[in-house]
PDB file of C-alpha atoms and ligand atoms in Angstrom:
ATOM      1  CA  UNK A   1       6.642   8.310  26.822  1.00 81.00           C
ATOM      2  CA  UNK A   2       3.326   7.183  28.291  1.00 86.00           C
ATOM      3  CA  UNK A   3       1.413   9.164  25.625  1.00 91.00           C
ATOM      4  CA  UNK A   4       3.381   7.357  22.947  1.00 93.00           C
ATOM      5  CA  UNK A   5       2.703   3.977  24.548  1.00 95.00           C
ATOM      6  CA  UNK A   6      -1.046   4.746  24.716  1.00 95.00           C
ATOM      7  CA  UNK A   7      -0.933   5.785  21.063  1.00 96.00           C
ATOM      8  CA  UNK A   8       0.842   2.526  20.134  1.00 96.00           C
ATOM      9  CA  UNK A   9      -1.694   0.417  21.997  1.00 97.00           C
ATOM     10  CA  UNK A  10      -4.626   2.337  20.500  1.00 96.00           C
ATOM     11  CA  UNK A  11      -3.341   1.921  16.945  1.00 97.00           C
ATOM     12  CA  UNK A  12      -2.944  -1.837  17.429  1.00 97.00           C
ATOM     13  CA  UNK A  13      -6.480  -2.119  18.812  1.00 97.00           C
ATOM     14  CA  UNK A  14      -7.766  -0.172  15.803  1.00 95.00           C
ATOM     15  CA  UNK A  15      -5.955  -2.281  13.220  1.00 95.00           C
ATOM     16  CA  UNK A  16      -6.134  -5.770  14.700  1.00 96.00           C
ATOM     17  CA  UNK A  17      -9.638  -7.143  15.134  1.00 95.00           C
ATOM     18  CA  UNK A  18      -8.155  -9.910  17.308  1.00 96.00           C
ATOM     19  CA  UNK A  19      -6.935  -7.427  19.973  1.00 96.00           C
ATOM     20  CA  UNK A  20      -9.409  -7.480  22.857  1.00 95.00           C
ATOM     21  CA  UNK A  21      -7.904  -5.191  25.482  1.00 96.00           C
ATOM     22  CA  UNK A  22      -5.092  -2.738  26.075  1.00 96.00           C
ATOM     23  CA  UNK A  23      -3.590  -5.120  28.631  1.00 97.00           C
ATOM     24  CA  UNK A  24      -3.534  -7.947  26.101  1.00 97.00           C
ATOM     25  CA  UNK A  25      -1.794  -5.674  23.576  1.00 97.00           C
ATOM     26  CA  UNK A  26       0.747  -4.504  26.137  1.00 97.00           C
ATOM     27  CA  UNK A  27       1.648  -8.020  27.231  1.00 97.00           C
ATOM     28  CA  UNK A  28       1.156 -10.222  24.151  1.00 97.00           C
ATOM     29  CA  UNK A  29       2.150  -8.208  21.053  1.00 98.00           C
ATOM     30  CA  UNK A  30       5.798  -8.781  20.025  1.00 98.00           C
ATOM     31  CA  UNK A  31       5.533  -5.940  17.470  1.00 98.00           C
ATOM     32  CA  UNK A  32       4.928  -3.492  20.298  1.00 98.00           C
ATOM     33  CA  UNK A  33       7.786  -4.911  22.396  1.00 98.00           C
ATOM     34  CA  UNK A  34      10.170  -4.727  19.438  1.00 98.00           C
ATOM     35  CA  UNK A  35       9.299  -1.070  18.830  1.00 98.00           C
ATOM     36  CA  UNK A  36       9.689  -0.150  22.505  1.00 98.00           C
ATOM     37  CA  UNK A  37      13.122  -1.757  22.602  1.00 98.00           C
ATOM     38  CA  UNK A  38      14.027  -0.185  19.249  1.00 98.00           C
ATOM     39  CA  UNK A  39      13.418   3.268  20.711  1.00 98.00           C
ATOM     40  CA  UNK A  40      16.116   2.580  23.302  1.00 98.00           C
ATOM     41  CA  UNK A  41      18.446   1.002  20.734  1.00 98.00           C
ATOM     42  CA  UNK A  42      17.974   3.999  18.388  1.00 98.00           C
ATOM     43  CA  UNK A  43      18.714   6.415  21.229  1.00 98.00           C
ATOM     44  CA  UNK A  44      21.928   4.559  22.114  1.00 98.00           C
ATOM     45  CA  UNK A  45      22.915   4.474  18.418  1.00 98.00           C
ATOM     46  CA  UNK A  46      22.336   8.228  18.112  1.00 97.00           C
ATOM     47  CA  UNK A  47      24.509   8.882  21.181  1.00 98.00           C
ATOM     48  CA  UNK A  48      27.326   6.977  19.513  1.00 97.00           C
ATOM     49  CA  UNK A  49      26.984   3.964  21.847  1.00 98.00           C
ATOM     50  CA  UNK A  50      26.970   1.653  18.856  1.00 97.00           C
ATOM     51  CA  UNK A  51      27.620  -1.632  20.652  1.00 98.00           C
ATOM     52  CA  UNK A  52      24.857  -0.979  23.211  1.00 98.00           C
ATOM     53  CA  UNK A  53      22.485  -0.094  20.367  1.00 98.00           C
ATOM     54  CA  UNK A  54      23.313  -3.304  18.521  1.00 98.00           C
ATOM     55  CA  UNK A  55      23.059  -5.357  21.695  1.00 98.00           C
ATOM     56  CA  UNK A  56      19.618  -3.906  22.560  1.00 98.00           C
ATOM     57  CA  UNK A  57      18.485  -4.664  19.014  1.00 98.00           C
ATOM     58  CA  UNK A  58      19.851  -8.198  19.341  1.00 98.00           C
ATOM     59  CA  UNK A  59      17.996  -8.634  22.626  1.00 98.00           C
ATOM     60  CA  UNK A  60      14.776  -7.456  20.971  1.00 98.00           C
ATOM     61  CA  UNK A  61      15.320  -9.953  18.168  1.00 98.00           C
ATOM     62  CA  UNK A  62      15.914 -12.734  20.700  1.00 98.00           C
ATOM     63  CA  UNK A  63      12.680 -11.877  22.539  1.00 98.00           C
ATOM     64  CA  UNK A  64      10.393 -11.065  19.599  1.00 98.00           C
ATOM     65  CA  UNK A  65      11.812 -12.553  16.380  1.00 98.00           C
ATOM     66  CA  UNK A  66      11.857  -9.031  14.923  1.00 98.00           C
ATOM     67  CA  UNK A  67      15.221  -7.606  13.899  1.00 98.00           C
ATOM     68  CA  UNK A  68      15.367  -3.819  13.599  1.00 98.00           C
ATOM     69  CA  UNK A  69      18.752  -2.208  13.102  1.00 98.00           C
ATOM     70  CA  UNK A  70      19.243   0.513  15.717  1.00 98.00           C
ATOM     71  CA  UNK A  71      19.991   3.029  12.949  1.00 97.00           C
ATOM     72  CA  UNK A  72      16.547   2.586  11.339  1.00 98.00           C
ATOM     73  CA  UNK A  73      14.111   5.489  11.689  1.00 98.00           C
ATOM     74  CA  UNK A  74      10.572   4.564  12.668  1.00 98.00           C
ATOM     75  CA  UNK A  75       7.589   6.929  12.837  1.00 97.00           C
ATOM     76  CA  UNK A  76       4.575   6.971  15.148  1.00 97.00           C
ATOM     77  CA  UNK A  77       1.700   4.488  15.302  1.00 97.00           C
ATOM     78  CA  UNK A  78       3.619   1.867  13.356  1.00 98.00           C
ATOM     79  CA  UNK A  79       2.155  -1.614  13.840  1.00 97.00           C
ATOM     80  CA  UNK A  80       4.231  -4.747  13.273  1.00 98.00           C
ATOM     81  CA  UNK A  81       1.638  -7.528  13.330  1.00 97.00           C
ATOM     82  CA  UNK A  82       2.825 -10.997  14.440  1.00 96.00           C
ATOM     83  CA  UNK A  83       6.305  -9.857  13.468  1.00 96.00           C
ATOM     84  CA  UNK A  84       8.267 -13.094  13.403  1.00 97.00           C
ATOM     85  CA  UNK A  85      11.008 -12.851  10.774  1.00 98.00           C
ATOM     86  CA  UNK A  86      10.708  -9.101  10.143  1.00 98.00           C
ATOM     87  CA  UNK A  87      14.071  -7.525   9.268  1.00 98.00           C
ATOM     88  CA  UNK A  88      14.524  -3.747   9.029  1.00 98.00           C
ATOM     89  CA  UNK A  89      17.856  -2.470   7.708  1.00 97.00           C
ATOM     90  CA  UNK A  90      20.091   0.292   8.995  1.00 96.00           C
ATOM     91  CA  UNK A  91      19.060   3.062   6.586  1.00 97.00           C
ATOM     92  CA  UNK A  92      15.388   2.093   6.369  1.00 98.00           C
ATOM     93  CA  UNK A  93      12.776   4.722   7.247  1.00 98.00           C
ATOM     94  CA  UNK A  94       9.227   3.844   8.196  1.00 98.00           C
ATOM     95  CA  UNK A  95       6.623   6.618   8.108  1.00 98.00           C
ATOM     96  CA  UNK A  96       3.779   7.193  10.557  1.00 97.00           C
ATOM     97  CA  UNK A  97       0.814   4.787  10.570  1.00 97.00           C
ATOM     98  CA  UNK A  98       2.511   2.006   8.594  1.00 97.00           C
ATOM     99  CA  UNK A  99       1.499  -1.630   9.098  1.00 98.00           C
ATOM    100  CA  UNK A 100       4.027  -4.416   8.584  1.00 98.00           C
ATOM    101  CA  UNK A 101       3.248  -8.116   8.741  1.00 98.00           C
ATOM    102  CA  UNK A 102       5.423 -11.092   9.587  1.00 98.00           C
ATOM    103  CA  UNK A 103       8.361 -12.084   7.399  1.00 98.00           C
ATOM    104  CA  UNK A 104       8.849  -8.651   5.815  1.00 98.00           C
ATOM    105  CA  UNK A 105      12.357  -7.538   4.865  1.00 98.00           C
ATOM    106  CA  UNK A 106      13.142  -3.872   4.362  1.00 98.00           C
ATOM    107  CA  UNK A 107      16.543  -4.680   2.984  1.00 97.00           C
ATOM    108  CA  UNK A 108      19.342  -3.531   0.728  1.00 95.00           C
ATOM    109  CA  UNK A 109      20.971  -4.796  -2.423  1.00 91.00           C
ATOM    110  CA  UNK A 110      24.107  -2.676  -2.270  1.00 86.00           C
ATOM    111  CA  UNK A 111      27.147  -3.171  -0.052  1.00 87.00           C
ATOM    112  CA  UNK A 112      28.160   0.522  -0.135  1.00 85.00           C
ATOM    113  CA  UNK A 113      28.834   1.542   3.482  1.00 85.00           C
ATOM    114  CA  UNK A 114      27.185   4.765   4.604  1.00 81.00           C
ATOM    115  CA  UNK A 115      24.913   4.996   1.529  1.00 91.00           C
ATOM    116  CA  UNK A 116      21.107   4.876   1.677  1.00 94.00           C
ATOM    117  CA  UNK A 117      20.696   1.158   1.007  1.00 96.00           C
ATOM    118  CA  UNK A 118      17.271   0.394   2.456  1.00 97.00           C
ATOM    119  CA  UNK A 119      13.771   1.579   1.525  1.00 98.00           C
ATOM    120  CA  UNK A 120      11.748   4.484   2.851  1.00 98.00           C
ATOM    121  CA  UNK A 121       8.079   3.791   3.529  1.00 98.00           C
ATOM    122  CA  UNK A 122       5.785   6.824   3.350  1.00 98.00           C
ATOM    123  CA  UNK A 123       2.853   7.380   5.693  1.00 97.00           C
ATOM    124  CA  UNK A 124       0.199   4.690   6.028  1.00 97.00           C
ATOM    125  CA  UNK A 125       1.969   2.069   3.919  1.00 98.00           C
ATOM    126  CA  UNK A 126       0.879  -1.567   4.375  1.00 98.00           C
ATOM    127  CA  UNK A 127       3.503  -4.230   3.729  1.00 98.00           C
ATOM    128  CA  UNK A 128       1.997  -7.723   3.382  1.00 98.00           C
ATOM    129  CA  UNK A 129       3.338 -10.883   4.974  1.00 98.00           C
ATOM    130  CA  UNK A 130       6.629 -12.289   3.673  1.00 98.00           C
ATOM    131  CA  UNK A 131       7.202  -9.502   1.187  1.00 98.00           C
ATOM    132  CA  UNK A 132      10.668  -8.183   0.465  1.00 98.00           C
ATOM    133  CA  UNK A 133      11.278  -4.503  -0.261  1.00 98.00           C
ATOM    134  CA  UNK A 134      14.847  -4.222  -1.439  1.00 98.00           C
ATOM    135  CA  UNK A 135      16.753  -1.015  -2.228  1.00 97.00           C
ATOM    136  CA  UNK A 136      17.067   2.618  -1.252  1.00 96.00           C
ATOM    137  CA  UNK A 137      13.860   3.824  -2.954  1.00 97.00           C
ATOM    138  CA  UNK A 138      10.555   5.143  -1.647  1.00 98.00           C
ATOM    139  CA  UNK A 139       7.226   3.396  -1.268  1.00 98.00           C
ATOM    140  CA  UNK A 140       4.765   6.293  -1.470  1.00 97.00           C
ATOM    141  CA  UNK A 141       2.165   7.333   1.099  1.00 97.00           C
ATOM    142  CA  UNK A 142      -0.778   4.958   1.384  1.00 96.00           C
ATOM    143  CA  UNK A 143       0.765   2.367  -0.937  1.00 97.00           C
ATOM    144  CA  UNK A 144       0.212  -1.356  -0.344  1.00 97.00           C
ATOM    145  CA  UNK A 145       2.652  -4.170  -0.926  1.00 98.00           C
ATOM    146  CA  UNK A 146       0.959  -7.547  -1.412  1.00 97.00           C
ATOM    147  CA  UNK A 147       1.993 -10.541   0.626  1.00 98.00           C
ATOM    148  CA  UNK A 148       4.906 -12.390  -0.940  1.00 98.00           C
ATOM    149  CA  UNK A 149       5.842  -9.491  -3.254  1.00 98.00           C
ATOM    150  CA  UNK A 150       9.440  -8.691  -4.103  1.00 98.00           C
ATOM    151  CA  UNK A 151       9.638  -4.936  -4.628  1.00 98.00           C
ATOM    152  CA  UNK A 152      12.799  -3.594  -6.253  1.00 97.00           C
ATOM    153  CA  UNK A 153      11.543  -0.261  -7.647  1.00 96.00           C
ATOM    154  CA  UNK A 154       9.741   2.764  -6.190  1.00 97.00           C
ATOM    155  CA  UNK A 155       5.996   2.374  -5.612  1.00 97.00           C
ATOM    156  CA  UNK A 156       3.864   5.480  -6.281  1.00 96.00           C
ATOM    157  CA  UNK A 157       1.627   6.849  -3.506  1.00 96.00           C
ATOM    158  CA  UNK A 158      -1.645   4.934  -3.181  1.00 95.00           C
ATOM    159  CA  UNK A 159      -0.541   2.149  -5.523  1.00 96.00           C
ATOM    160  CA  UNK A 160      -0.681  -1.593  -4.856  1.00 97.00           C
ATOM    161  CA  UNK A 161       2.377  -3.688  -5.766  1.00 97.00           C
ATOM    162  CA  UNK A 162       2.164  -7.479  -6.037  1.00 97.00           C
ATOM    163  CA  UNK A 163       4.227 -10.365  -7.381  1.00 97.00           C
ATOM    164  CA  UNK A 164       7.863 -11.140  -8.018  1.00 96.00           C
ATOM    165  CA  UNK A 165       9.182  -8.839  -9.353  1.00 96.00           C
ATOM    166  CA  UNK A 166       6.390  -6.598  -8.091  1.00 97.00           C
ATOM    167  CA  UNK A 167       4.078  -4.871 -10.551  1.00 96.00           C
ATOM    168  CA  UNK A 168       1.563  -2.132  -9.856  1.00 95.00           C
ATOM    169  CA  UNK A 169      -1.992  -3.445 -10.124  1.00 91.00           C
ATOM    170  CA  UNK A 170      -4.525  -0.801  -9.301  1.00 69.00           C
ATOM    171  CA  UNK A 171      -3.049   2.700  -9.382  1.00 60.00           C
ATOM    172  CA  UNK A 172      -4.163   3.480 -12.939  1.00 60.00           C
ATOM    173  CA  UNK A 173      -7.577   1.874 -12.621  1.00 63.00           C
ATOM    174  CA  UNK A 174      -8.214   3.661  -9.311  1.00 67.00           C
ATOM    175  CA  UNK A 175      -7.134   7.024 -10.725  1.00 64.00           C
ATOM    176  CA  UNK A 176      -9.436   6.628 -13.755  1.00 66.00           C
ATOM    177  CA  UNK A 177     -12.295   5.511 -11.516  1.00 68.00           C
ATOM    178  CA  UNK A 178     -11.828   8.437  -9.138  1.00 68.00           C
ATOM    179  CA  UNK A 179     -11.743  10.889 -12.066  1.00 69.00           C
ATOM    180  CA  UNK A 180     -14.951   9.404 -13.511  1.00 70.00           C
ATOM    181  CA  UNK A 181     -16.626   9.416 -10.098  1.00 67.00           C
ATOM    182  CA  UNK A 182     -15.600  13.043  -9.520  1.00 66.00           C
ATOM    183  CA  UNK A 183     -17.193  14.006 -12.868  1.00 65.00           C
ATOM    184  CA  UNK A 184     -20.399  12.312 -11.710  1.00 63.00           C
ATOM    185  CA  UNK A 185     -20.369  14.302  -8.469  1.00 55.00           C
ATOM    186  CA  UNK A 186     -19.259  11.794  -5.836  1.00 53.00           C
ATOM    187  CA  UNK A 187     -16.097  10.159  -4.641  1.00 50.00           C
ATOM    188  CA  UNK A 188     -15.300   6.503  -5.270  1.00 44.00           C
ATOM    189  CA  UNK A 189     -13.277   6.555  -2.075  1.00 46.00           C
ATOM    190  CA  UNK A 190     -16.512   7.185  -0.203  1.00 44.00           C
ATOM    191  CA  UNK A 191     -17.312   3.499  -0.639  1.00 45.00           C
ATOM    192  CA  UNK A 192     -15.369   0.873   1.221  1.00 44.00           C
ATOM    193  CA  UNK A 193     -12.528  -0.718  -0.726  1.00 50.00           C
ATOM    194  CA  UNK A 194     -12.758  -4.134   0.897  1.00 53.00           C
ATOM    195  CA  UNK A 195     -14.634  -7.260  -0.107  1.00 55.00           C
ATOM    196  CA  UNK A 196     -18.083  -5.674   0.381  1.00 66.00           C
ATOM    197  CA  UNK A 197     -20.087  -6.795  -2.683  1.00 68.00           C
ATOM    198  CA  UNK A 198     -22.022  -3.517  -2.785  1.00 72.00           C
ATOM    199  CA  UNK A 199     -18.824  -1.472  -3.005  1.00 70.00           C
ATOM    200  CA  UNK A 200     -17.464  -3.893  -5.604  1.00 71.00           C
ATOM    201  CA  UNK A 201     -20.662  -3.405  -7.610  1.00 75.00           C
ATOM    202  CA  UNK A 202     -20.297   0.381  -7.270  1.00 76.00           C
ATOM    203  CA  UNK A 203     -16.740   0.161  -8.582  1.00 74.00           C
ATOM    204  CA  UNK A 204     -18.000  -1.917 -11.504  1.00 77.00           C
ATOM    205  CA  UNK A 205     -20.771   0.578 -12.268  1.00 81.00           C
ATOM    206  CA  UNK A 206     -18.354   3.518 -12.169  1.00 76.00           C
ATOM    207  CA  UNK A 207     -15.966   1.708 -14.501  1.00 79.00           C
ATOM    208  CA  UNK A 208     -18.798   0.956 -16.901  1.00 81.00           C
ATOM    209  CA  UNK A 209     -20.099   4.517 -16.753  1.00 83.00           C
ATOM    210  CA  UNK A 210     -16.590   5.743 -17.538  1.00 78.00           C
ATOM    211  CA  UNK A 211     -16.496   3.294 -20.473  1.00 82.00           C
ATOM    212  CA  UNK A 212     -19.806   4.667 -21.775  1.00 86.00           C
ATOM    213  CA  UNK A 213     -18.537   8.196 -21.463  1.00 83.00           C
ATOM    214  CA  UNK A 214     -15.509   7.294 -23.551  1.00 83.00           C
ATOM    215  CA  UNK A 215     -17.688   5.488 -26.071  1.00 88.00           C
ATOM    216  CA  UNK A 216     -19.905   8.566 -26.500  1.00 89.00           C
ATOM    217  CA  UNK A 217     -16.814  10.730 -27.027  1.00 87.00           C
ATOM    218  CA  UNK A 218     -15.688   8.309 -29.773  1.00 89.00           C
ATOM    219  CA  UNK A 219     -19.145   8.484 -31.390  1.00 91.00           C
ATOM    220  CA  UNK A 220     -19.069  12.270 -31.329  1.00 90.00           C
ATOM    221  CA  UNK A 221     -15.656  12.287 -32.945  1.00 88.00           C
ATOM    222  CA  UNK A 222     -16.908   9.875 -35.625  1.00 89.00           C
ATOM    223  CA  UNK A 223     -20.018  11.987 -36.277  1.00 90.00           C
ATOM    224  CA  UNK A 224     -17.927  15.131 -36.599  1.00 87.00           C
ATOM    225  CA  UNK A 225     -15.595  13.404 -39.055  1.00 85.00           C
ATOM    226  CA  UNK A 226     -18.547  12.062 -40.971  1.00 87.00           C
ATOM    227  CA  UNK A 227     -20.255  15.405 -41.305  1.00 86.00           C
ATOM    228  CA  UNK A 228     -16.990  17.056 -42.354  1.00 85.00           C
ATOM    229  CA  UNK A 229     -16.496  14.456 -45.082  1.00 82.00           C
ATOM    230  CA  UNK A 230     -20.167  14.524 -46.080  1.00 82.00           C
ATOM    231  CA  UNK A 231     -19.691  18.101 -47.135  1.00 80.00           C
ATOM    232  CA  UNK A 232     -16.889  17.059 -49.524  1.00 80.00           C
ATOM    233  CA  UNK A 233     -17.635  13.501 -50.758  1.00 71.00           C
ATOM    234  CA  UNK A 234     -20.472  11.522 -52.388  1.00 67.00           C
ATOM    235  CA  UNK A 235     -22.682   9.706 -49.779  1.00 58.00           C
ATOM    236  CA  UNK A 236     -21.173   6.167 -50.388  1.00 57.00           C
ATOM    237  CA  UNK A 237     -17.687   7.302 -49.350  1.00 59.00           C
ATOM    238  CA  UNK A 238     -18.819   9.062 -46.213  1.00 53.00           C
ATOM    239  CA  UNK A 239     -18.265   6.417 -43.462  1.00 54.00           C
ATOM    240  CA  UNK A 240     -14.749   6.757 -42.084  1.00 54.00           C
ATOM    241  CA  UNK A 241     -12.721   3.530 -41.545  1.00 55.00           C
ATOM    242  CA  UNK A 242     -12.168   4.339 -37.871  1.00 55.00           C
ATOM    243  CA  UNK A 243     -15.768   5.262 -37.041  1.00 52.00           C
ATOM    244  CA  UNK A 244     -16.361   2.060 -35.064  1.00 54.00           C
ATOM    245  CA  UNK A 245     -15.884   2.064 -31.286  1.00 49.00           C
ATOM    246  CA  UNK A 246     -13.560  -0.270 -29.452  1.00 51.00           C
ATOM    247  CA  UNK A 247     -15.335  -0.764 -26.126  1.00 53.00           C
ATOM    248  CA  UNK A 248     -18.462  -2.742 -25.358  1.00 58.00           C
ATOM    249  CA  UNK A 249     -20.804  -2.924 -22.392  1.00 57.00           C
ATOM    250  CA  UNK A 250     -20.008  -6.027 -20.340  1.00 63.00           C
ATOM    251  CA  UNK A 251     -23.340  -6.923 -18.704  1.00 60.00           C
ATOM    252  CA  UNK A 252     -22.036 -10.350 -17.656  1.00 65.00           C
ATOM    253  CA  UNK A 253     -19.321  -8.724 -15.580  1.00 66.00           C
ATOM    254  CA  UNK A 254     -21.791  -6.489 -13.749  1.00 58.00           C
ATOM    255  CA  UNK A 255     -24.016  -9.479 -13.022  1.00 59.00           C
ATOM    256  CA  UNK A 256     -21.085 -11.423 -11.607  1.00 64.00           C
ATOM    257  CA  UNK A 257     -20.210  -8.483  -9.341  1.00 60.00           C
ATOM    258  CA  UNK A 258     -23.652  -8.173  -7.792  1.00 54.00           C
ATOM    259  CA  UNK A 259     -24.260 -11.933  -7.397  1.00 54.00           C
TER     260      UNK A 259
HETATM  261  C1  COA B   1      -2.142  -6.809  -2.268  1.00 92.09           C
HETATM  262  C2  COA B   1      -3.405  -6.608  -1.460  1.00 92.09           C
HETATM  263  C3  COA B   1      -3.222  -5.419  -0.528  1.00 92.09           C
HETATM  264  C4  COA B   1      -4.506  -6.346  -2.501  1.00 92.09           C
HETATM  265  O1  COA B   1      -5.763  -6.243  -1.935  1.00 92.09           O
HETATM  266  P1  COA B   1      -7.029  -5.770  -2.842  1.00 92.09           P
HETATM  267  O2  COA B   1      -6.870  -4.372  -3.293  1.00 92.09           O
HETATM  268  O3  COA B   1      -8.246  -6.145  -2.072  1.00 92.09           O
HETATM  269  O4  COA B   1      -6.842  -6.592  -4.164  1.00 92.09           O
HETATM  270  P2  COA B   1      -7.742  -7.781  -4.738  1.00 92.09           P
HETATM  271  O5  COA B   1      -7.880  -8.865  -3.733  1.00 92.09           O
HETATM  272  O6  COA B   1      -8.955  -7.153  -5.332  1.00 92.09           O
HETATM  273  O7  COA B   1      -6.815  -8.336  -5.909  1.00 92.09           O
HETATM  274  C5  COA B   1      -6.501  -7.588  -7.072  1.00 92.09           C
HETATM  275  C6  COA B   1      -5.670  -8.460  -7.955  1.00 92.09           C
HETATM  276  O8  COA B   1      -4.365  -8.650  -7.366  1.00 92.09           O
HETATM  277  C7  COA B   1      -4.109 -10.048  -7.154  1.00 92.09           C
HETATM  278  N1  COA B   1      -3.432 -10.154  -5.861  1.00 92.09           N
HETATM  279  C8  COA B   1      -3.886  -9.747  -4.649  1.00 92.09           C
HETATM  280  N2  COA B   1      -2.958  -9.984  -3.719  1.00 92.09           N
HETATM  281  C9  COA B   1      -1.894 -10.526  -4.338  1.00 92.09           C
HETATM  282  C10 COA B   1      -0.629 -10.990  -3.888  1.00 92.09           C
HETATM  283  N3  COA B   1      -0.274 -10.910  -2.618  1.00 92.09           N
HETATM  284  N4  COA B   1       0.227 -11.489  -4.820  1.00 92.09           N
HETATM  285  C11 COA B   1      -0.115 -11.575  -6.130  1.00 92.09           C
HETATM  286  N5  COA B   1      -1.309 -11.137  -6.612  1.00 92.09           N
HETATM  287  C12 COA B   1      -2.181 -10.641  -5.725  1.00 92.09           C
HETATM  288  C13 COA B   1      -5.483 -10.702  -7.146  1.00 92.09           C
HETATM  289  O9  COA B   1      -5.406 -12.032  -7.520  1.00 92.09           O
HETATM  290  C14 COA B   1      -6.226  -9.850  -8.156  1.00 92.09           C
HETATM  291  O10 COA B   1      -5.837 -10.251  -9.455  1.00 92.09           O
HETATM  292  P3  COA B   1      -6.919 -10.263 -10.652  1.00 92.09           P
HETATM  293  O11 COA B   1      -7.379  -8.823 -10.797  1.00 92.09           O
HETATM  294  O12 COA B   1      -6.108 -10.746 -11.815  1.00 92.09           O
HETATM  295  O13 COA B   1      -7.992 -11.176 -10.193  1.00 92.09           O
HETATM  296  C15 COA B   1      -3.739  -7.867  -0.596  1.00 92.09           C
HETATM  297  O14 COA B   1      -4.126  -8.933  -1.420  1.00 92.09           O
HETATM  298  C16 COA B   1      -2.564  -8.332   0.265  1.00 92.09           C
HETATM  299  O15 COA B   1      -1.707  -9.093  -0.163  1.00 92.09           O
HETATM  300  N6  COA B   1      -2.538  -7.843   1.546  1.00 92.09           N
HETATM  301  C17 COA B   1      -1.593  -8.250   2.539  1.00 92.09           C
HETATM  302  C18 COA B   1      -2.309  -8.986   3.629  1.00 92.09           C
HETATM  303  C19 COA B   1      -1.389  -9.735   4.560  1.00 92.09           C
HETATM  304  O16 COA B   1      -0.203  -9.848   4.385  1.00 92.09           O
HETATM  305  N7  COA B   1      -1.993 -10.247   5.604  1.00 92.09           N
HETATM  306  C20 COA B   1      -1.290 -10.979   6.607  1.00 92.09           C
HETATM  307  C21 COA B   1      -2.217 -11.207   7.746  1.00 92.09           C
HETATM  308  S1  COA B   1      -1.479 -12.229   8.935  1.00 92.09           S
END
C-alpha cells in the first residue's frame, strides 16, 4: 500500500510542474485523495458491500469534487489534476499512467443495465479539461483528448481528438512524418513534441522532405510514361496530360516555423 502511495506521489511530481514536495502532494492534491478513497470503495464494491462502496464514493465526491463510481477500474500512476467536476462511470476503465484534468466525464449514453456503457482508456491517455468521453468504446494507448472535446467514437492509439464531435487531428500526419523520418535514418519522436520552435521546425522540415520525396516519385512516373510514349508517338504528342506534379515547396511556411 505504501509502495503504491509513493508511486502515486512520484507520478504527480513528475507530471505537475507546480508540485513542490511529496508532502504538498499528499496533503493538497484532491486527485490523489479521490483515488485513495476509490480504492476502498472499489474493494467494498467487489466484496458485494454495494451501499458501503457507494457511500465511500459519495464521501470522496463530497471531499474532493471528483465522483468515481466504485465499480470503475483504475490502473496505476493515474493522475487526476485539479479534479473538480470529474465524473467516472461504473463500467469505465482507466489504464496505467493516464492523466485526467478537471471537468472530464467518462460517461455513458445507454441505459442498458449491466452492459459496458462507459469508455476504456488505454495506457498513458491524456484527457483534457472539460472533455466528455461518452460510450463503451476504447481510447487507445497514448491517445490525447483535447480540452472541451466531446468524444463519441473510438480513438486510435497515439491519436489526438479535438472538438465537438471530436475529430482526429494528427494521427495521419504523425504516421506519415514518422515513416519519412525512419526512411531518412532517424526518429521524429526523438524530438520533443511540445511548443519548442526547434522541434516544430524539424517537423516542418521532415514534412517538406517527405513532400519532395513524393514529388520526385511523381516525376519519375511521368518520365517513365513519357519515354514509353516517345517510343510510339511523334514528339509533339509525347507529354502526358498528368505529367505535372501537385505539390509545391512552401518556403513561407518553413520561415514562419523558424521565426
Ligand atoms: C489537444 C491537445 C493535446 C493538442 O496539443 P498539440 O498536439 O500541441 O496540438 P497543437 O496545439 O499543435 O494544435 C493542433 C491543432 O489542433 C487545434 N487544437 C488544439 N487543441 C484543441 C482543442 N482543445 N480543441 C479544438 N482544437 C484544438 C489547434 O488549434 C491546431 O489547429 P490548426 O492545426 O488548425 O492550427 C491540447 O491542445 C489540449 O487540449 N490539451 C489538454 C490540456 C488541458 O486540458 N490542460 C488543462 C490544464 S489545467
